XYZ file of C-alpha atoms in Angstrom:
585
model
C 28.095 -19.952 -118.645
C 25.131 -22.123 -117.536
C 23.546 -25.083 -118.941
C 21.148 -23.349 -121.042
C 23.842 -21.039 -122.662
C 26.157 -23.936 -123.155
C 23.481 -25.772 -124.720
C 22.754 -23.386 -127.430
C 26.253 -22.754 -128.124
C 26.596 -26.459 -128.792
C 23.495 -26.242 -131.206
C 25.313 -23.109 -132.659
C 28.600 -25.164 -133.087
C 26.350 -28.129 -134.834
C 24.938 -25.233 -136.835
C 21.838 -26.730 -136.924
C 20.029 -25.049 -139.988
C 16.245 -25.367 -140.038
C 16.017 -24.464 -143.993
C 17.584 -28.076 -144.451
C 14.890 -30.147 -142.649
C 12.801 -31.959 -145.496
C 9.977 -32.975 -142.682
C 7.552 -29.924 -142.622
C 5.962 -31.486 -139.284
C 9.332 -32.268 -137.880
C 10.448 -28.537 -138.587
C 7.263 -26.904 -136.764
C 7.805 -29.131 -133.965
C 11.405 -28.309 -133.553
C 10.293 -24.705 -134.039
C 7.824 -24.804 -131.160
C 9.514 -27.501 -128.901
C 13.045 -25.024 -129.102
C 10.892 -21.188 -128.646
C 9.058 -22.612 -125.326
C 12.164 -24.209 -124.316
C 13.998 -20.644 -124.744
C 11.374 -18.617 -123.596
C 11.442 -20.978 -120.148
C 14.879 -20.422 -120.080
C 14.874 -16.922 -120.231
C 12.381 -16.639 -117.786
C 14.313 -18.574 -114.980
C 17.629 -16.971 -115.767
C 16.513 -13.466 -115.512
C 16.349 -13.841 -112.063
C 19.934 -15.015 -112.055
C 21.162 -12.327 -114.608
C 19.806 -9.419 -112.322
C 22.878 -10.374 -110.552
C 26.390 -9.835 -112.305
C 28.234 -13.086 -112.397
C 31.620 -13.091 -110.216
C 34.200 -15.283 -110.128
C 34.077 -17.782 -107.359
C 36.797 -17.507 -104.631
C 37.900 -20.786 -103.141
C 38.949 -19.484 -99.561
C 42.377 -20.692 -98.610
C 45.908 -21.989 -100.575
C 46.745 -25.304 -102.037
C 49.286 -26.748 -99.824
C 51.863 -26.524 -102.468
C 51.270 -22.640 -102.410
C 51.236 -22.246 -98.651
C 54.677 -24.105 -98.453
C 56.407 -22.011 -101.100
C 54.857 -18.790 -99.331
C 56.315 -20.007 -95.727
C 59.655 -21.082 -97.430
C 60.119 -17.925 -98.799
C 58.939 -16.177 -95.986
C 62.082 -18.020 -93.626
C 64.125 -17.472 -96.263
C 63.185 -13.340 -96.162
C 62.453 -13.165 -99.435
C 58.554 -13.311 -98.352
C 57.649 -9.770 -100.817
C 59.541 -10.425 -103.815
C 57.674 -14.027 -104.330
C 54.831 -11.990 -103.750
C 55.652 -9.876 -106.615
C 56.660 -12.160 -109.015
C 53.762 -15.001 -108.380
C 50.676 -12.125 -108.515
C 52.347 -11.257 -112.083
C 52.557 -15.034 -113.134
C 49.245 -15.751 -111.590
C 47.629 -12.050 -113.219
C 48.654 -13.611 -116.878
C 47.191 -17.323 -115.873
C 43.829 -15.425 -114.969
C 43.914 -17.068 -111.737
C 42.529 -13.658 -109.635
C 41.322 -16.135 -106.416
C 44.978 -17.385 -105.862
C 45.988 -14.027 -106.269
C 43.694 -12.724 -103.068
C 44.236 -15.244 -101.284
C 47.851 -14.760 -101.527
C 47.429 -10.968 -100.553
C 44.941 -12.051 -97.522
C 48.086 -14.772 -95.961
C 50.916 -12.419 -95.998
C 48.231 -9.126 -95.127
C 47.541 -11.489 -91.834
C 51.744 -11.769 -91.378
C 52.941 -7.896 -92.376
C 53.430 -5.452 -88.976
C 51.416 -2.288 -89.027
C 54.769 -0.021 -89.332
C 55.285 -2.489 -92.506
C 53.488 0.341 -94.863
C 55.652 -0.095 -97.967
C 54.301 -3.792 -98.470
C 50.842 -3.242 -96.407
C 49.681 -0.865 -99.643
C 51.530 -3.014 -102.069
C 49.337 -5.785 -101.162
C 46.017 -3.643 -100.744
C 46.893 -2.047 -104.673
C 47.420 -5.961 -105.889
C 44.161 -7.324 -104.544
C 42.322 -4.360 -105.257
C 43.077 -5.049 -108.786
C 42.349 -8.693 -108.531
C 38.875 -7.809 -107.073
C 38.574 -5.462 -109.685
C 39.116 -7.695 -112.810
C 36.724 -9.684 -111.185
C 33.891 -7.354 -110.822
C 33.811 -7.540 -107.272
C 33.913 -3.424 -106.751
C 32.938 -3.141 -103.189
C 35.765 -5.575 -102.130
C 37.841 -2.991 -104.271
C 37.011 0.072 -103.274
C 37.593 -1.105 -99.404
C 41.066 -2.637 -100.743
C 41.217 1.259 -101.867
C 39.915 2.986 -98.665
C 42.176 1.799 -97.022
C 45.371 2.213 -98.912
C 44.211 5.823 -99.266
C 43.206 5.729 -95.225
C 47.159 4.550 -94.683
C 49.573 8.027 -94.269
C 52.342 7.699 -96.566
C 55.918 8.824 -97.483
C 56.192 11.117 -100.572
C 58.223 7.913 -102.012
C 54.777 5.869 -101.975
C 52.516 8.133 -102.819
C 52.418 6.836 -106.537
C 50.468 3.754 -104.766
C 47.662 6.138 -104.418
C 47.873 7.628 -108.044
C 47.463 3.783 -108.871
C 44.682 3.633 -107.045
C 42.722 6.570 -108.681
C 43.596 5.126 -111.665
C 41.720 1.626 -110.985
C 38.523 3.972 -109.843
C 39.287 5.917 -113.164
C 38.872 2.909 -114.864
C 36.003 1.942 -113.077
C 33.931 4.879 -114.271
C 35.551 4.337 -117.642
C 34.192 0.999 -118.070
C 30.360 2.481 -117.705
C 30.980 5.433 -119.703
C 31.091 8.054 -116.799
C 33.555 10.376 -118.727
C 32.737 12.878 -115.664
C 33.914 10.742 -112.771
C 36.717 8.786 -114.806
C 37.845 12.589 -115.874
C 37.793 13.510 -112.027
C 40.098 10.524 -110.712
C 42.690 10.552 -113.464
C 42.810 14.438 -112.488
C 43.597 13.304 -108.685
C 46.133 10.893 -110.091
C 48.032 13.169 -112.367
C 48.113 16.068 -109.325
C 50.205 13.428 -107.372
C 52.575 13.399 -110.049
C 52.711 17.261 -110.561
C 52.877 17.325 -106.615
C 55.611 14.662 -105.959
C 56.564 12.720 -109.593
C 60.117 14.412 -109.236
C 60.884 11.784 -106.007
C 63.481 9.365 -107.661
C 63.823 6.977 -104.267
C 61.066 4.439 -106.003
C 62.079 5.040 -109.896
C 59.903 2.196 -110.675
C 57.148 2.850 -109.124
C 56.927 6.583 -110.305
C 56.838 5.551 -113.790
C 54.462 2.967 -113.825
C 51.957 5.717 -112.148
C 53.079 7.723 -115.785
C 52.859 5.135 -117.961
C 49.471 3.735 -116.430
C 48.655 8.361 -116.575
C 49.123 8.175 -120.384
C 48.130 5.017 -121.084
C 44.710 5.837 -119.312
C 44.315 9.342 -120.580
C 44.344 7.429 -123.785
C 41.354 5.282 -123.616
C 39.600 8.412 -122.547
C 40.355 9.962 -125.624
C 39.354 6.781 -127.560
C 36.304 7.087 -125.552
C 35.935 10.385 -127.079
C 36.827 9.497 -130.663
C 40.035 12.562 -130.995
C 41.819 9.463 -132.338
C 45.122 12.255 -132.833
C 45.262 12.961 -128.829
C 44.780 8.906 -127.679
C 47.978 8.261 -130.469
C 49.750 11.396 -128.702
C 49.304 9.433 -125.393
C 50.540 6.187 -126.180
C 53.679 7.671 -127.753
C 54.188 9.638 -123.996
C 53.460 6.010 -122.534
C 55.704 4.651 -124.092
C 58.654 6.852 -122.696
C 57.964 5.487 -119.394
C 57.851 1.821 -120.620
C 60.147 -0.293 -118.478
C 58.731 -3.593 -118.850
C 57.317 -6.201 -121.495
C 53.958 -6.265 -119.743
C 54.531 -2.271 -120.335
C 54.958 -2.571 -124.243
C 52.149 -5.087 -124.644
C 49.833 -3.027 -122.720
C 50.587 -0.224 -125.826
C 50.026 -2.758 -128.494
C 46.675 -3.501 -127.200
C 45.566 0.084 -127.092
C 46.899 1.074 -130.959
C 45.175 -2.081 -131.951
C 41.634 -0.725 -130.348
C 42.604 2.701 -131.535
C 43.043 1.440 -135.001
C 39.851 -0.663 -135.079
C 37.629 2.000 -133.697
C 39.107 4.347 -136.045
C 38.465 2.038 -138.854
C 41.373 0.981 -140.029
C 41.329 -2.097 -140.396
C 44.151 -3.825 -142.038
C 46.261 -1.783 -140.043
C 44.363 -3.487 -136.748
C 44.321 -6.828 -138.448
C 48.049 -6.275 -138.583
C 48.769 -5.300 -135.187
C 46.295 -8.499 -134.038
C 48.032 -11.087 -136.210
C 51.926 -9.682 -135.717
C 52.112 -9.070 -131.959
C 49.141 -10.482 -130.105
C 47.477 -13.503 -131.659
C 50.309 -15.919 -131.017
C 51.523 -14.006 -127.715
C 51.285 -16.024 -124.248
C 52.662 -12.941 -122.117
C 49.249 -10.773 -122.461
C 47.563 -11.270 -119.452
C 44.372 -14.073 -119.281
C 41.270 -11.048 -119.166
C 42.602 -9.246 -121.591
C 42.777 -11.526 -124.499
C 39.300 -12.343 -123.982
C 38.529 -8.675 -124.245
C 40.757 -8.362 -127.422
C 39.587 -11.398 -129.368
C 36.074 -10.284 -129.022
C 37.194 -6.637 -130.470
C 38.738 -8.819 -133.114
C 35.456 -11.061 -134.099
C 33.658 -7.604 -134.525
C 36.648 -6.506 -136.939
C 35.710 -9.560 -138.764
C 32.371 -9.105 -138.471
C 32.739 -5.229 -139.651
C 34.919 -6.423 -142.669
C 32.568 -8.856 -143.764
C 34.646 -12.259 -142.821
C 31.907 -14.272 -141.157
C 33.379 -17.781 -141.278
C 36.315 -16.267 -139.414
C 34.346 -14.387 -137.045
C 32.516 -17.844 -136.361
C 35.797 -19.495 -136.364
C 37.040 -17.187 -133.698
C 33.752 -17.427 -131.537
C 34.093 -20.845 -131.053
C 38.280 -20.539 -129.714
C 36.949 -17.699 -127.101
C 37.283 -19.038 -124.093
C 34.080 -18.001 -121.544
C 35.951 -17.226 -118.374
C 38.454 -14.687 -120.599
C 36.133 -12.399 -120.621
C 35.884 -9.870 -117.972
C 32.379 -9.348 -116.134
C 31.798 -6.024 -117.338
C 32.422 -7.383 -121.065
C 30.297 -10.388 -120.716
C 26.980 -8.554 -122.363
C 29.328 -7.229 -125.477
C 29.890 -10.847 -125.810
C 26.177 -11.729 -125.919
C 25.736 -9.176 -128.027
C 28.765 -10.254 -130.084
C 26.796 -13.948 -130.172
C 23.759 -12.937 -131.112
C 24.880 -10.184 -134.246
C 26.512 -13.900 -135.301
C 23.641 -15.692 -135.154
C 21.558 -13.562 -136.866
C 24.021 -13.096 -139.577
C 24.241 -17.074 -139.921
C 19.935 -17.388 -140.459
C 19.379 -18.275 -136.451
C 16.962 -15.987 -135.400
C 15.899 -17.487 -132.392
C 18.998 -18.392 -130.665
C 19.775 -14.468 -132.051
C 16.959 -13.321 -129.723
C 17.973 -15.646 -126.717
C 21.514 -13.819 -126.842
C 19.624 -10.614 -127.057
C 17.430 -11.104 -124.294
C 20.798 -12.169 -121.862
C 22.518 -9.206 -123.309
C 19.349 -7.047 -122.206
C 19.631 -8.419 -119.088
C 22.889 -8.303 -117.554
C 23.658 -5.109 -119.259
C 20.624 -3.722 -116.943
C 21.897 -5.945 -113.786
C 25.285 -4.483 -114.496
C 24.160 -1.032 -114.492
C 21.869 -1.544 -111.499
C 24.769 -2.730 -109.551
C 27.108 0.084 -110.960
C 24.399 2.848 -109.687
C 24.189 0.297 -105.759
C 28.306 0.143 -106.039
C 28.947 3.883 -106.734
C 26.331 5.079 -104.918
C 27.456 2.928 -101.482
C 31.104 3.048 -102.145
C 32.444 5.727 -103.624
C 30.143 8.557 -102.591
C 28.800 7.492 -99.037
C 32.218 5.600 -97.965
C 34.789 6.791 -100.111
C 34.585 10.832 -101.630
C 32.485 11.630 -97.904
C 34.833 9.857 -96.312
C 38.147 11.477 -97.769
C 35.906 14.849 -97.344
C 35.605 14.329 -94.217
C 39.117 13.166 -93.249
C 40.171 16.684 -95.543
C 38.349 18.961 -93.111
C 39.817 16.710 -90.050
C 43.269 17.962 -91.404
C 42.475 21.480 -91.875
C 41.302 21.167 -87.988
C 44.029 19.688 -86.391
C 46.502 22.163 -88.945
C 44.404 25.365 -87.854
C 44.964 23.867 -83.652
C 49.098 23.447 -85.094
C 48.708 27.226 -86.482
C 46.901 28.553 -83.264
C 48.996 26.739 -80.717
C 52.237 28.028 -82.628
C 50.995 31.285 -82.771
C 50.211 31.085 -78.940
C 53.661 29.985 -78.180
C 55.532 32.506 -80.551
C 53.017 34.782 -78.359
C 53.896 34.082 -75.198
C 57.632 33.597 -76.046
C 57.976 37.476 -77.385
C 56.677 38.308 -73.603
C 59.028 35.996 -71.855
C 61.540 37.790 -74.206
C 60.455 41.219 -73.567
C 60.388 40.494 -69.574
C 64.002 38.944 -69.492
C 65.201 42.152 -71.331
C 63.086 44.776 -68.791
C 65.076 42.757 -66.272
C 68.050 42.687 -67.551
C 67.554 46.458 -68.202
C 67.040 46.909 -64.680
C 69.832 44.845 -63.382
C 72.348 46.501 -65.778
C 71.114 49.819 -64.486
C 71.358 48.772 -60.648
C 74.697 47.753 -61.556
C 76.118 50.805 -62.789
C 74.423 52.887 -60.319
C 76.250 50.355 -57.712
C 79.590 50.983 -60.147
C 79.133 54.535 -59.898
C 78.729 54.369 -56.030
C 81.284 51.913 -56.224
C 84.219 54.188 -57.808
C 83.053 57.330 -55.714
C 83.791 55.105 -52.634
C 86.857 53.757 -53.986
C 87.657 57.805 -54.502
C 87.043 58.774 -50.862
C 89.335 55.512 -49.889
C 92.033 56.590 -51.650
C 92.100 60.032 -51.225
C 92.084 59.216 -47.386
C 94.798 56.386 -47.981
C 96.682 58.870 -49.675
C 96.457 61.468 -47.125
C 97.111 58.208 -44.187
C 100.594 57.863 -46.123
C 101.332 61.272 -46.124
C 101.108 61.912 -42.677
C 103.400 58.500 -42.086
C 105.550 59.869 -44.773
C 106.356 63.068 -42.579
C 106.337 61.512 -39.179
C 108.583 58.820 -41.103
C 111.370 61.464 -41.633
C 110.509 63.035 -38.379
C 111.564 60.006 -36.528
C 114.807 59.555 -39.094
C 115.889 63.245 -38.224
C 115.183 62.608 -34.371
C 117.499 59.268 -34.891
C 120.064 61.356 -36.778
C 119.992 63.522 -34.000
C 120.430 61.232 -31.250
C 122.806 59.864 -32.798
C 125.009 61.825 -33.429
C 128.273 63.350 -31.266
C 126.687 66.838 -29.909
C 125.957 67.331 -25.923
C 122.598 66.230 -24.650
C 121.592 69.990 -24.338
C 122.129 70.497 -28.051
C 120.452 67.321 -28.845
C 117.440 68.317 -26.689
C 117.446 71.881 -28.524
C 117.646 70.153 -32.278
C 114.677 67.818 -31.474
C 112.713 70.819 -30.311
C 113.808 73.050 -33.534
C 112.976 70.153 -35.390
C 109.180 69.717 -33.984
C 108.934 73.252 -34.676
C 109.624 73.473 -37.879
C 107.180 70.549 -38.453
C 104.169 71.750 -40.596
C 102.656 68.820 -39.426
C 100.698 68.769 -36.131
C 99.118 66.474 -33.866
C 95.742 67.574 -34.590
C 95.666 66.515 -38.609
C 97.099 63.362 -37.367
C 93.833 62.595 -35.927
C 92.028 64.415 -38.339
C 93.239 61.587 -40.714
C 92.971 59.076 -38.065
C 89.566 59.283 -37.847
C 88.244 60.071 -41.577
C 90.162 56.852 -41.784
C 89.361 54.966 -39.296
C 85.858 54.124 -40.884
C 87.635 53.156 -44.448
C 90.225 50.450 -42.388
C 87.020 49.729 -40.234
C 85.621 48.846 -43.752
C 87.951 47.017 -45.034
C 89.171 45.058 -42.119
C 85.194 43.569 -41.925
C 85.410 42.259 -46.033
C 88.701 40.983 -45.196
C 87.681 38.664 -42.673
C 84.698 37.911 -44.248
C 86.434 37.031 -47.577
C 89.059 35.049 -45.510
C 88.098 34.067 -41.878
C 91.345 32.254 -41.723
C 93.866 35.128 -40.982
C 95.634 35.438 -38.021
C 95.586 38.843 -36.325
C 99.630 39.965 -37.468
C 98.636 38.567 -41.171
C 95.142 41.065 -40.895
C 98.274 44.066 -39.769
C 100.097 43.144 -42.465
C 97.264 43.152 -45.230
C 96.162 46.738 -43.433
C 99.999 48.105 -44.163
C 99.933 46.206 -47.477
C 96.255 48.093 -48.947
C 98.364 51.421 -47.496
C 101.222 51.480 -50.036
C 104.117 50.905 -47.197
C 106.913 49.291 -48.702
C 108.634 46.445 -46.960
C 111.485 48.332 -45.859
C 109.406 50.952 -43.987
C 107.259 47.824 -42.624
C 110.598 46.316 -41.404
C 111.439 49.726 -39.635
C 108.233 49.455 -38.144
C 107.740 46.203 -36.574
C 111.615 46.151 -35.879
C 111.863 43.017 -37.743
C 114.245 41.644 -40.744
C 113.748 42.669 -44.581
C 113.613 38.925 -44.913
C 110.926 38.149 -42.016
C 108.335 41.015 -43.979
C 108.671 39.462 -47.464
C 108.125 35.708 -46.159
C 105.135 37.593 -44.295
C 104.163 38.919 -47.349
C 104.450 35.597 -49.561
C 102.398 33.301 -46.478
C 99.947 36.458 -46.614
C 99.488 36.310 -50.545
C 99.105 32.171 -50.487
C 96.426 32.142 -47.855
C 94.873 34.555 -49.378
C 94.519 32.630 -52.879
C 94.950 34.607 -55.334
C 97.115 35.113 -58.651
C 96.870 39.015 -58.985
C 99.826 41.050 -56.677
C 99.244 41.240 -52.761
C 97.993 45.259 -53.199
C 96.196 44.513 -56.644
C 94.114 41.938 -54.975
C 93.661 44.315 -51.423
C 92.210 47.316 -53.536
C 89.853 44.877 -55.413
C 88.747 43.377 -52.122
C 88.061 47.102 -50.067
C 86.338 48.450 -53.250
C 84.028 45.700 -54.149
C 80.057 45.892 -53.988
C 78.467 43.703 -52.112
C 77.441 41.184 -55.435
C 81.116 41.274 -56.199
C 81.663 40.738 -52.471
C 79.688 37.665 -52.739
C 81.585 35.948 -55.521
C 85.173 36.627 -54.466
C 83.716 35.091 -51.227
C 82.855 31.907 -53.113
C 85.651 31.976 -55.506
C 87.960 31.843 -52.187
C 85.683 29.104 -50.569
C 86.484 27.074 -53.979
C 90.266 27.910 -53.654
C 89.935 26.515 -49.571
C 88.071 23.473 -50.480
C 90.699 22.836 -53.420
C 93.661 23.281 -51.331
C 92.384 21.065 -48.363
C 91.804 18.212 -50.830
């Protein structure tokens, strides 16, 4: 309060009665000396009540403060001090320490840090809130609300909504108040089932019910505002939680008008209570002096007055209290200290309004709802550039998809069409080996008869005569033999080429032996033939077998090799340069 306003409450506290002064001269002087000096005083303090009175900040911390803050912040418990000193320093009513608490450790948290970033923005915008400086709360808000979140912390931002709630509330904007507790509630409908942050989560409820209320109190449905508090009170989890509900029956009751039952609450659980935060019992003692008043207990109501203390009371309640002052001076026979309280109340209430209108106006509608607006249709861009890039890729993915399986179409049908050429070759090469092994099948037994022939014990004559009988009855003649010769001379031709291809390595007698192998001859017949050992053939065979690398039978492997395409060509010719390269190291 200023000088003036302290002054008359000291006269008011003398209760300085003008009906008592014997002096009639005396009494018209006093009369006249004490209306100019009001009438002066209003008129130099309306300038100063156009202007809602804050609290002044000092800027920076006691020493003391600062060394507990840096101790705690070595000792990593930098947050929790936090916590605890804003709630000790919340129910002292000191709301500077408090900010400039949350502006040291804002300057020392990382950016990542967004837990305890919006914890301190929600704690100072409540500090600046409780002491009326709105535009330094609704930036605390912006940008907690600017800050993306986890669905854990989201309950921050209910919080939030609520303090703008409030805001409204305290000017009687049922609309707006109505709209924000709406925004706060849809973050619990949306997310209130996220258990990570139990605490958090129902504080948001309680503050929900507790809020939702006042509004009804507001709105006089006394029946829904009881309903409330009960629901509050199932998410109470603290003291401060408990008292907060105390406070609100006791308004409830008074406003409902009954008043013993108030009078009850006030005198049971909050008259002698320290834990109820500084600005509220301001608030509540004045709702009690107007029970008084209302009940007809004056000298109490005085009584009461005079223990107020000024800086309780929060800036938006300061013109009740004038009003408050005034209602008791007029009851007590003080008319003109009555009209000087009046004329403040008239005031202020008008400045407060004013800078309501200026606050809303700049804040929450240019800055804040345009703002979030405009950061709403942001998202819906940069989701409908997600949605159209996604559907571009799922695009172009279906025709990489439908192109790999034309091509794999194709190849699969070039590769039975190179099977089916494949097996008809295979068909010709067999049917001409076959036909190769007949024809060395009957010359076979024509050379054992000629042997059997020579060797045995008849005259040279008759020797000469059985070989010539025996070519006779031959049904095989030199002319099929190179028939055969040449339909398979192109096959061996063939198959001689992949062989060295596959296996440069071979030695000219090992190439022989691979040719006799592919043709079925067994080793006894390839002894005969070479005029070597049983023995000799099979070693043959087994150095034949090893070079050529492979773990499938000598012929197996041979038949594989003259039938294969040229794609199959290619990989048994890398599959041997593997085996090579392996068996060199």
């Amino acid at each position: 309060m200023d000088t003036t306003e302290q002054t008359a409450m000291k006269e008011a506290e003398r209760g300085i009665d003008f009906n008592r002064t014997n002096n009639p001269c005396l009494r018209l002087c006093i009369i006249i000396i004490i209306t100019l000096w009001i009438s002066m005083s209003c008129f130099y303090s309306s300038a100063d009540d156009n202007k809602p009175v804050n609290v002044t900040i000092h800027e920076g911390l006691s020493k003391e403060l600062e060394d507990s803050l840096i101790k705690a912040e070595k000792e990593g418990k930098l947050i929790q001090y936090y916590a605890r000193k804003e709630e000790k320093l919340r129910d002292e009513g000191k709301y500077g320490d408090i900010i400039n608490i949350s502006n040291w450790i804002e300057k020392r948290l990382p950016k990542k840090d967004i837990t305890n970033i919006t914890l301190v923005y929600e704690l100072r915008s409540s500090a600046y809130y409780l002491i009326g400086d709105y535009e330094a709360m609704f930036d605390d808000i912006e940008k907690s609300l600017d800050i993306p979140k986890d669905k854990n912390l989201l309950f921050r931002d209910g919080i939030l909504y609520l303090w703008i709630m409030d805001f409204h509330l305290t000017f009687k904007r049922l609309d707006l108040a109505q709209k924000y507790l709406d925004k706060a509630k849809k973050i619990v409908s949306d997310h209130g089932t996220i258990l990570d942050n139990e605490y958090g989560w129902k504080d948001l409820n309680y503050l929900i019910h507790l809020m939702q209320g006042q509004f009804y109190r507001f709105q006089k449905d006394w029946e829904a505002a009881n309903s409330e508090y009960i629901q509050a009170e199932k998410y109470s989890i603290s003291k401060r939680h408990k008292e907060g509900i105390i406070t609100q029956k006791f308004f409830l009751y008074k406003d409902k008008g009954e008043y013993e039952v108030a009078d009850s609450i006030y005198h049971v659980y909050i008259l002698n209570n320290s834990h109820i935060p500084f600005l509220e019992i301001g608030n509540i003692r004045m709702e009690y002096i107007h029970l008084l008043l209302l009940t007809g207990k004056f000298e109490d109501a005085k009584t009461e007055l005079k223990r107020l203390h000024p800086d309780s009371i929060h800036i938006s309640d300061v013109p009740n209290l004038y009003a408050l002052t005034s209602d008791i001076f007029e009851i007590d026979g003080k008319p003109t200290l009555a009209y000087y309280y009046l004329q403040k109340y008239i005031h202020l209430k008008d400045s407060l309004e004013t800078e309501y209108k200026r606050t809303y106006t700049k804040q929450a509608t240019d800055r804040f709802e345009t703002r979030q607006i405009k950061k709403s249709l942001e998202r819906e861009r940069l989701e409908n550039i997600r949605n159209i890039t996604l559907i571009g890729v799922l695009i172009i993915v279906l025709i990489g998809i439908g192109i790999l399986l034309i091509i794999i179409i194709r190849l699969h049908k070039k590769r039975k069409h190179e099977q089916a050429i494949t097996e008809n070759n295979l068909g010709n090469r067999n049917a001409a080996l076959s036909s190769a092994t007949m024809v060395a099948d009957n010359y076979k037994n024509i050379y054992q008869d000629i042997k059997e022939i020579l060797n045995s014990e008849e005259s040279t004559t008759k020797k000469l005569t059985d070989i010539s009988m025996r070519l006779k009855d031959s049904s095989i003649s030199i002319e099929p033999l190179h028939h055969v010769n040449n339909s398979n001379e192109e096959v061996m031709q063939e198959f001689m080429d992949k062989l060295r291809y596959i296996h440069p390595n071979l030695t000219n007698a090992e190439m022989r032996m691979a040719q006799l192998v592919l043709m079925n001859i067994s080793n006894k017949d390839i002894a005969e033939l070479q005029n070597r050992s049983l023995g000799t053939i099979k070693n043959q065979k087994y150095s034949l077998r090893k070079k050529l690398g492979t773990d499938l039978p000598t012929e197996v492997y041979l038949k594989q090799l003259s039938a294969a395409s040229p794609s199959e060509l290619e990989e048994l010719a890398i599959i041997a340069q593997k085996n090579v390269s392996n068996d060199s190291n």
